[in-house]
Amino acid sequence: MCIKADYLWHGAREREKLLENNCHDLVAGVFRWRKVVNMRIAVVGSGYVGLVAGACFAELGHQVILVDNDPAKYEALDRGECPIHEEYLPELLARNRGTNLSFSNNLPDAVRCSQAVFIAVGTPQAENGEADLSYVESVAREIASAVDDYKVIVGKSTVPVYTSDWVKKVMLLNGAPHGLFDVASNPEFLREGTGVTDFLYPDRIVIGADNERCGNMLREIYKPMVEGEYYEKGDSIVPPPPEWPGKAQLICTSARSAELIKHASNAFLAMKISFINAVANVCEAVGADIEQVREGMGTDQRIGKRFLYPGIGYGGSCFPKDLSAFRVVAREYGYEFKLLQEVMNINAEQRRKFVRKVRAALWTLRGKQLGVLGLAFKGGTDDIRESPAIAIIQDLLAEGCKVAAHDPAAMKRAAEVLPAQSVKMVSSPYEAAENADALLILTEWQDYKGLDLARIRSLLRYPIIIDGRNLYEPAIMQQHGFIYLSVGRPDVVPKEEAMKFRTAQG
Ligand code: NAD
């Protein structure tokens, strides 16, 4: 057993010893509610999902080892750093590090120490559109060699249906003893930016287990949330969302259904975004206002207002690749899911449409200086994977623009993919606006909602704001004298600017 793990499991062993000696009262006092749960868990992959899941499992009272094979990430975690931007995560790591939570780059060791092993590695898109499951397979092989007593291997990564079956086969082929392990699916629904809150206060927890033994182990892990003990304690540093019912809902399914629930949920959410973007385009064509249409549609409880925000389309490390993988796997099993292709087409068109809007406002783009607010694929995260903001900036650079960009969290990551000679990272939204021919809003950060508009106007060379996230009320922008173009709403062109603007639009 590794030294760290030995230290980590010390508490659990002490408890077992006390129980053997019938010191139940002492155990109840010392270990309080933790005595009921306290599972030993390894989480493989310390990225946006694994790190949040591991920290939250530790917060629930479990003994967790987080494993990653990226030396930079592992060393940063081991030094006490938090390598990603996620609300409440630094606090959870600080609170549990060294007691319930440790870090390792030794997967077999972590497996031997654990009862449940969660796989939370990446499942990126392969060239042919399907999910690249090579990271999952390589982890499964490594786990197989370390299975020495009964373990549940849990798929947390988003994967196509049948992946649990494949993981089981790979493990058997690589020497894991038959009967000493089960494979389950426990898809993750957290959203980056609110990942910790989503994990600890979920809409639902889905457990896909094909036999009772492994189902029970997963139920035990989530028990503090499902029975509500964790919330009753009242010492969480993560406040509940409004209208939290007090207990998490558990849905138990087969492993295949659980895998499908995740793909189908992401596909449906992406469809909602593309649907409202398509309606926004109709609004622009007929002079209607998408915000009024959204309000009118969303109040129908069958539809709901959430996830009906028009903009420059979805991005991130999940929706694009999950839609593509879902389409491929459906086709593989004989169903041509054409709707998904259309969802992707609308999404791609939404970005092109935004670039056309910039061009229409500025006439030519070569040599234009643009201020950009937002680089992350959504507000609240530093993740720029498949960010529509980055894609739009790259298109504008290809047209010869220069950019001054700001983002509260993602500038460091964005600087790694954008050319420094034409994109300057600046330290405030006001610096981005300085001498710009137009200001573009590309990510829905709350920070951008309350800007000093008079100051922005005085800094811009031309008073043009093109808002890809509808962060501002057109009437307010009108009062401040901006030409304001947003998504699915009539353009704002103040009288004194109208003449120049119409000329520019041709
Ligand atoms: P990520 O890239 O941030 O993290 C994956 C981590 O796994 C990396 O740190 C990588 O170094 C590590 N890793 C890869 N191979 C490894 C190995 N052999 N051993 C140990 N570590 C290894 O990815 P993510 O965003 O956390 O996503 C992980 C999975 O969860 C994906 O399937 C994704 O679709 C799914 N998911 C993501 C989100 C999200 O919002 N990011 C939400 C729900 C589900």
mmCIF file of N, CA and C in Angstrom, residues 18 37 120 181 217 303 360 363 378 467:
data_model
loop_
_atom_site.group_PDB
_atom_site.id
_atom_site.type_symbol
_atom_site.label_atom_id
_atom_site.label_comp_id
_atom_site.label_asym_id
_atom_site.label_seq_id
_atom_site.Cartn_x
_atom_site.Cartn_y
_atom_site.Cartn_z
ATOM 1 N N LEU A 18 -12.036 -0.468 16.469
ATOM 2 C CA LEU A 18 -12.941 -0.116 17.566
ATOM 3 C C LEU A 18 -14.232 -0.923 17.479
ATOM 4 N N VAL A 37 -21.113 5.958 6.137
ATOM 5 C CA VAL A 37 -20.672 5.915 4.739
ATOM 6 C C VAL A 37 -19.215 5.498 4.661
ATOM 7 N N ALA A 120 -12.846 8.952 -14.826
ATOM 8 C CA ALA A 120 -13.309 10.291 -15.243
ATOM 9 C C ALA A 120 -12.307 10.916 -16.206
ATOM 10 N N PHE A 181 -15.051 -8.198 -9.658
ATOM 11 C CA PHE A 181 -15.353 -6.793 -9.975
ATOM 12 C C PHE A 181 -16.660 -6.707 -10.750
ATOM 13 N N MET A 217 -23.309 -0.718 -3.622
ATOM 14 C CA MET A 217 -22.102 0.035 -3.262
ATOM 15 C C MET A 217 -22.239 1.498 -3.721
ATOM 16 N N ILE A 303 -42.479 23.519 -21.574
ATOM 17 C CA ILE A 303 -41.271 23.965 -22.286
ATOM 18 C C ILE A 303 -40.229 24.461 -21.286
ATOM 19 N N ALA A 360 -21.131 43.501 -41.195
ATOM 20 C CA ALA A 360 -22.173 44.447 -41.603
ATOM 21 C C ALA A 360 -22.056 45.760 -40.833
ATOM 22 N N TRP A 363 -18.330 47.274 -42.146
ATOM 23 C CA TRP A 363 -18.104 47.233 -43.589
ATOM 24 C C TRP A 363 -16.911 46.354 -43.911
ATOM 25 N N LYS A 378 -18.154 29.437 -21.786
ATOM 26 C CA LYS A 378 -19.313 29.941 -21.048
ATOM 27 C C LYS A 378 -18.803 30.689 -19.828
ATOM 28 N N ASP A 467 -23.404 42.241 -29.342
ATOM 29 C CA ASP A 467 -23.553 41.405 -28.144
ATOM 30 C C ASP A 467 -24.047 40.010 -28.554
#
